[in-house]
Each structure stands twice: as C-alpha cells, then as structure tokens.
Amino acid sequence: MNEGKLLKFIISFLVVLQVLGFLFQNSLLCSASTSLLFISIAFKYILESKKIKPVHILVLFLFFISELMHLITEIGTIKHRMLVRIIGYIMLFYFLYYNHKSFKYNRRDVFTLVLGSLLYTVIFFITYSVVREPMGNLSLIGFLHLLLLYVLLIVGAMHYINIRSEKSLWFFLAILNFSFSDFVLLIDEFYLQSSELKVIRLICQPLALVFLVNYMITKYEYLKSEEFEGF
C-alpha cells in the first residue's frame, strides 16, 4: 500500500470515527478524530503537492479553524464560524480568477447551466426563507454566507463545463459539498436541529476539503471522455 492509498484509508477511518464519536456522544473521540482528520488532510496536501503555496495553506487553515472552533465553547459561536467561512469562500474566488479561461458553450452546455442554476436558485431561496427569521441579527451574515456559496457553485459549474478538466471537476465537487454542508449547518442551527443533519455534515465537510486538496494538487488535463458534457 503506497502513501496515497494509506492516507485515503486513514482519512476514511477518521471520518467514521468522527461520526461514531458524535452518535455515541463521546466528546473525546469526536474531538480527537476531528483534529487528526484535518491534520491528515493537510498532510495529504503537503505530501502530494509538488509546490506548496501559502494561499493554499491559508485557505485550508481557515476551513480547519472554522470546524475546530465549535470544539472550543468560548469562541465557537455560529457567528464566528460563519465569518471565518465567509473569508475562506471569498478567497476561493481567487482560484476561479487565477484559472479563468474564455467561456465557450454549445446549446447543451447552456441548457445544463440554466437548469442547474434554476434548481439551485430555488434551493437557495427556500433555505434562506426558513432560516432568515430564526437567525435574527445574523440574517445579513447568513445571507452573505449562502450567497457566496450560490455564486461559487454556479461559477464553478460554468468553469467545469467550459474547461472539462479534472482540476475544474475537483473544484466543482468541493464547492458542491461545501454548499450542501453549510446549508445543512444553517438549517440545523437555526431551523430544524437533527442528528441526521449533523451526521450528513460530518461526512460532507471532510469530502469538501479532500476535493479541494485534490483541486490544489491536480494539473490541468482535459478529460478525454465525451461523457462529461454536463454536471
């Protein structure tokens, strides 16, 4: 078993431990597995990246901190977590700008983008409508939080459909999981507290970070298969 496969196994194992720690209400297991999980994901980037970039480290650090904050009750409020994640999402726009290429779409691409955007727009407004009132004075921060994810996901989809590279696919998958994870976070925090939602997020958040690391370490190589002509 090479180092890459071993890391994948360790990360998967730690995700399972994190979920079990939550389900059995074992705070020590949950805290330890969460910390080790983020260390493993960071180590994956350091080990597999040919050139370590400070901006990559900073982005990963922000998302790690936002997840670890809830383990520290003194500073782990939802407001602080949302603000840290907003900064992280703003920085992700740098990646889109850095890797931007001129858009060239056919009719099928346009149809896919319009359909996907309409569906996500409906999800966006439904989610915000149910959490806006419970958020109270955090509603503006919550709106900005959801709006950044909304724009990132749509532009990420546009970027992937335009380029059809493995790198752009990893970015889209990362934002998709970030979106799902954070929408669930706000619903669980402000509208419908549920163990099932928390478990879903415990799975989606590490996936998003792993996909983001894969994006960071992958070169631009266009997908050969013509099957990837949509989402």
Short mmCIF file of C-alpha atoms in Angstrom, two decimals:
data_model
loop_
_atom_site.label_atom_id
_atom_site.label_comp_id
_atom_site.label_asym_id
_atom_site.label_seq_id
_atom_site.Cartn_x
_atom_site.Cartn_y
_atom_site.Cartn_z
CA MET A 1 0.00 0.00 0.00
CA ASN A 2 1.54 3.32 -1.10
CA GLU A 3 1.40 6.55 0.87
CA GLY A 4 -1.55 7.94 -1.13
CA LYS A 5 -3.74 4.90 -0.54
CA LEU A 6 -2.74 4.78 3.12
CA LEU A 7 -3.77 8.41 3.56
CA LYS A 8 -7.13 7.75 1.89
CA PHE A 9 -7.71 4.85 4.28
CA ILE A 10 -6.72 6.93 7.32
CA ILE A 11 -8.98 9.83 6.29
CA SER A 12 -11.92 7.47 5.66
CA PHE A 13 -11.32 5.75 9.00
CA LEU A 14 -11.20 9.08 10.85
CA VAL A 15 -14.45 10.21 9.22
CA VAL A 16 -16.10 7.03 10.52
CA LEU A 17 -14.61 7.61 13.99
CA GLN A 18 -15.85 11.20 13.97
CA VAL A 19 -19.39 10.07 13.15
CA LEU A 20 -19.26 7.32 15.80
CA GLY A 21 -17.96 9.81 18.36
CA PHE A 22 -20.95 12.04 17.68
CA LEU A 23 -23.51 9.23 17.66
CA PHE A 24 -22.26 7.79 20.95
CA GLN A 25 -21.80 11.30 22.42
CA ASN A 26 -18.13 10.67 23.12
CA SER A 27 -16.64 14.16 23.08
CA LEU A 28 -13.06 12.91 23.45
CA LEU A 29 -13.34 10.58 20.45
CA CYS A 30 -15.09 13.25 18.40
CA SER A 31 -12.51 15.94 19.22
CA ALA A 32 -9.52 13.66 18.66
CA SER A 33 -10.82 12.25 15.37
CA THR A 34 -11.75 15.72 14.09
CA SER A 35 -8.30 17.12 14.86
CA LEU A 36 -6.50 14.11 13.38
CA LEU A 37 -8.76 14.23 10.32
CA PHE A 38 -7.78 17.79 9.48
CA ILE A 39 -4.10 17.04 10.14
CA SER A 40 -4.34 14.09 7.73
CA ILE A 41 -5.98 16.22 5.02
CA ALA A 42 -3.28 18.89 5.45
CA PHE A 43 -0.60 16.20 5.29
CA LYS A 44 -2.17 14.91 2.06
CA TYR A 45 -1.69 18.35 0.52
CA ILE A 46 1.90 18.67 1.76
CA LEU A 47 2.82 15.15 0.66
CA GLU A 48 1.22 15.19 -2.79
CA SER A 49 1.73 18.82 -3.79
CA LYS A 50 4.78 19.50 -5.94
CA LYS A 51 4.81 23.15 -4.87
CA ILE A 52 3.33 24.28 -1.58
CA LYS A 53 1.61 27.66 -1.97
CA PRO A 54 0.94 29.95 1.02
CA VAL A 55 -2.53 30.87 -0.28
CA HIS A 56 -3.47 27.17 -0.33
CA ILE A 57 -2.26 26.71 3.23
CA LEU A 58 -4.18 29.79 4.36
CA VAL A 59 -7.45 28.63 2.76
CA LEU A 60 -7.17 25.16 4.28
CA PHE A 61 -6.27 26.71 7.65
CA LEU A 62 -9.40 28.88 7.60
CA PHE A 63 -11.70 25.92 6.95
CA PHE A 64 -9.89 23.81 9.56
CA ILE A 65 -10.27 26.59 12.14
CA SER A 66 -13.97 27.03 11.36
CA GLU A 67 -14.55 23.35 12.10
CA LEU A 68 -12.36 23.21 15.19
CA MET A 69 -13.93 26.34 16.70
CA HIS A 70 -17.09 24.51 17.76
CA LEU A 71 -14.91 22.30 19.98
CA ILE A 72 -13.86 25.43 21.90
CA THR A 73 -17.05 26.66 23.56
CA GLU A 74 -15.62 30.10 24.41
CA ILE A 75 -15.19 31.16 20.76
CA GLY A 76 -17.12 28.53 18.87
CA THR A 77 -20.28 30.51 18.22
CA ILE A 78 -22.10 30.09 14.93
CA LYS A 79 -21.39 33.75 14.14
CA HIS A 80 -17.64 33.29 14.38
CA ARG A 81 -17.77 30.10 12.34
CA MET A 82 -19.81 31.79 9.63
CA LEU A 83 -17.45 34.78 9.47
CA VAL A 84 -14.36 32.57 9.15
CA ARG A 85 -16.00 30.51 6.41
CA ILE A 86 -17.10 33.67 4.57
CA ILE A 87 -13.44 34.77 4.45
CA GLY A 88 -12.49 31.32 3.15
CA TYR A 89 -15.13 31.43 0.41
CA ILE A 90 -14.06 34.92 -0.66
CA MET A 91 -10.52 33.59 -1.06
CA LEU A 92 -11.80 30.74 -3.24
CA PHE A 93 -12.76 33.33 -5.85
CA TYR A 94 -9.02 33.83 -6.32
CA PHE A 95 -8.78 30.28 -7.65
CA LEU A 96 -11.56 30.94 -10.15
CA TYR A 97 -9.89 34.16 -11.28
CA TYR A 98 -6.44 32.55 -11.47
CA ASN A 99 -7.66 29.65 -13.63
CA HIS A 100 -10.19 31.59 -15.71
CA LYS A 101 -10.48 30.83 -19.42
CA SER A 102 -12.79 32.34 -22.03
CA PHE A 103 -16.25 30.79 -21.93
CA LYS A 104 -17.30 28.73 -24.96
CA TYR A 105 -20.58 26.82 -24.68
CA ASN A 106 -22.79 24.83 -27.00
CA ARG A 107 -26.56 24.58 -26.65
CA ARG A 108 -26.39 21.55 -24.41
CA ASP A 109 -23.99 23.36 -22.08
CA VAL A 110 -26.31 26.36 -21.86
CA PHE A 111 -29.32 24.12 -21.15
CA THR A 112 -27.41 22.28 -18.41
CA LEU A 113 -26.26 25.51 -16.79
CA VAL A 114 -29.70 27.13 -16.92
CA LEU A 115 -31.42 24.04 -15.49
CA GLY A 116 -28.84 23.59 -12.74
CA SER A 117 -28.87 27.29 -11.86
CA LEU A 118 -32.67 27.38 -11.63
CA LEU A 119 -32.70 24.34 -9.35
CA TYR A 120 -30.01 25.78 -7.09
CA THR A 121 -31.76 29.17 -7.03
CA VAL A 122 -34.91 27.51 -5.72
CA ILE A 123 -32.89 25.68 -3.04
CA PHE A 124 -31.13 28.93 -2.11
CA PHE A 125 -34.33 30.91 -1.59
CA ILE A 126 -36.14 28.10 0.23
CA THR A 127 -33.21 27.65 2.61
CA TYR A 128 -32.84 31.36 3.31
CA SER A 129 -36.57 31.83 3.78
CA VAL A 130 -36.72 29.21 6.54
CA VAL A 131 -33.60 30.36 8.41
CA ARG A 132 -33.88 34.15 7.95
CA GLU A 133 -36.24 34.85 10.84
CA PRO A 134 -34.61 32.45 13.35
CA MET A 135 -31.19 33.98 12.53
CA GLY A 136 -32.35 37.36 13.82
CA ASN A 137 -29.49 39.88 13.69
CA LEU A 138 -27.31 37.28 11.94
CA SER A 139 -29.60 37.24 8.90
CA LEU A 140 -27.32 39.57 6.89
CA ILE A 141 -24.27 37.43 7.62
CA GLY A 142 -26.29 34.32 6.80
CA PHE A 143 -27.45 35.79 3.51
CA LEU A 144 -23.87 36.70 2.54
CA HIS A 145 -22.74 33.21 3.55
CA LEU A 146 -25.34 31.49 1.35
CA LEU A 147 -24.89 34.00 -1.48
CA LEU A 148 -21.14 33.36 -1.71
CA LEU A 149 -21.78 29.62 -1.92
CA TYR A 150 -24.50 30.23 -4.51
CA VAL A 151 -22.19 32.25 -6.75
CA LEU A 152 -19.21 29.92 -6.23
CA LEU A 153 -21.21 26.83 -7.17
CA ILE A 154 -22.74 28.35 -10.30
CA VAL A 155 -19.45 29.87 -11.49
CA GLY A 156 -17.66 26.63 -10.58
CA ALA A 157 -20.15 24.71 -12.74
CA MET A 158 -19.65 27.20 -15.58
CA HIS A 159 -15.90 26.79 -15.22
CA TYR A 160 -16.08 22.97 -15.28
CA ILE A 161 -18.46 22.75 -18.23
CA ASN A 162 -16.32 25.23 -20.14
CA ILE A 163 -12.95 23.56 -19.48
CA ARG A 164 -13.88 19.93 -18.70
CA SER A 165 -10.64 19.27 -16.88
CA GLU A 166 -10.04 17.07 -13.87
CA LYS A 167 -8.88 20.12 -11.92
CA SER A 168 -12.08 22.08 -12.59
CA LEU A 169 -14.13 18.98 -11.72
CA TRP A 170 -12.45 18.73 -8.30
CA PHE A 171 -13.21 22.40 -7.64
CA PHE A 172 -16.86 21.96 -8.56
CA LEU A 173 -17.19 18.87 -6.35
CA ALA A 174 -15.53 20.71 -3.46
CA ILE A 175 -17.94 23.66 -3.72
CA LEU A 176 -20.89 21.29 -4.12
CA ASN A 177 -20.01 19.59 -0.84
CA PHE A 178 -19.25 22.91 0.89
CA SER A 179 -22.67 24.17 -0.22
CA PHE A 180 -24.51 21.08 0.96
CA SER A 181 -22.56 21.06 4.23
CA ASP A 182 -23.17 24.73 5.05
CA PHE A 183 -26.82 24.76 4.00
CA VAL A 184 -27.29 21.81 6.36
CA LEU A 185 -25.32 23.66 9.06
CA LEU A 186 -27.62 26.70 8.95
CA ILE A 187 -30.79 24.61 8.79
CA ASP A 188 -29.63 22.51 11.74
CA GLU A 189 -28.52 25.54 13.74
CA PHE A 190 -31.49 27.84 13.16
CA TYR A 191 -34.47 25.80 11.95
CA LEU A 192 -34.53 22.05 12.49
CA GLN A 193 -31.99 20.56 14.87
CA SER A 194 -31.40 16.99 13.85
CA SER A 195 -28.79 14.32 14.50
CA GLU A 196 -29.21 13.12 10.93
CA LEU A 197 -28.29 16.56 9.58
CA LYS A 198 -25.21 16.68 11.80
CA VAL A 199 -24.08 13.26 10.56
CA ILE A 200 -24.56 14.34 6.94
CA ARG A 201 -22.41 17.38 7.59
CA LEU A 202 -19.71 15.33 9.33
CA ILE A 203 -19.40 13.38 6.08
CA CYS A 204 -19.77 16.22 3.56
CA GLN A 205 -17.32 18.64 5.17
CA PRO A 206 -14.25 16.32 5.04
CA LEU A 207 -15.22 15.35 1.48
CA ALA A 208 -15.25 19.02 0.51
CA LEU A 209 -11.78 19.53 1.97
CA VAL A 210 -10.38 16.41 0.29
CA PHE A 211 -11.82 17.52 -3.06
CA LEU A 212 -10.35 20.99 -2.50
CA VAL A 213 -6.92 19.48 -1.84
CA ASN A 214 -7.28 17.35 -4.98
CA TYR A 215 -8.02 20.55 -6.89
CA MET A 216 -4.91 22.20 -5.46
CA ILE A 217 -2.57 19.35 -6.40
CA THR A 218 -4.03 18.47 -9.82
CA LYS A 219 -2.64 19.83 -13.08
CA TYR A 220 -4.89 20.98 -15.91
CA GLU A 221 -5.53 17.92 -18.05
CA TYR A 222 -8.66 17.89 -20.18
CA LEU A 223 -11.00 14.96 -19.66
CA LYS A 224 -10.86 12.71 -22.70
CA SER A 225 -14.29 11.16 -22.35
CA GLU A 226 -17.11 12.93 -24.13
CA GLU A 227 -19.46 11.65 -21.46
CA PHE A 228 -18.61 14.63 -19.25
CA GLU A 229 -20.72 17.14 -21.12
CA GLY A 230 -22.83 18.31 -18.23
CA PHE A 231 -22.83 18.31 -14.48
#
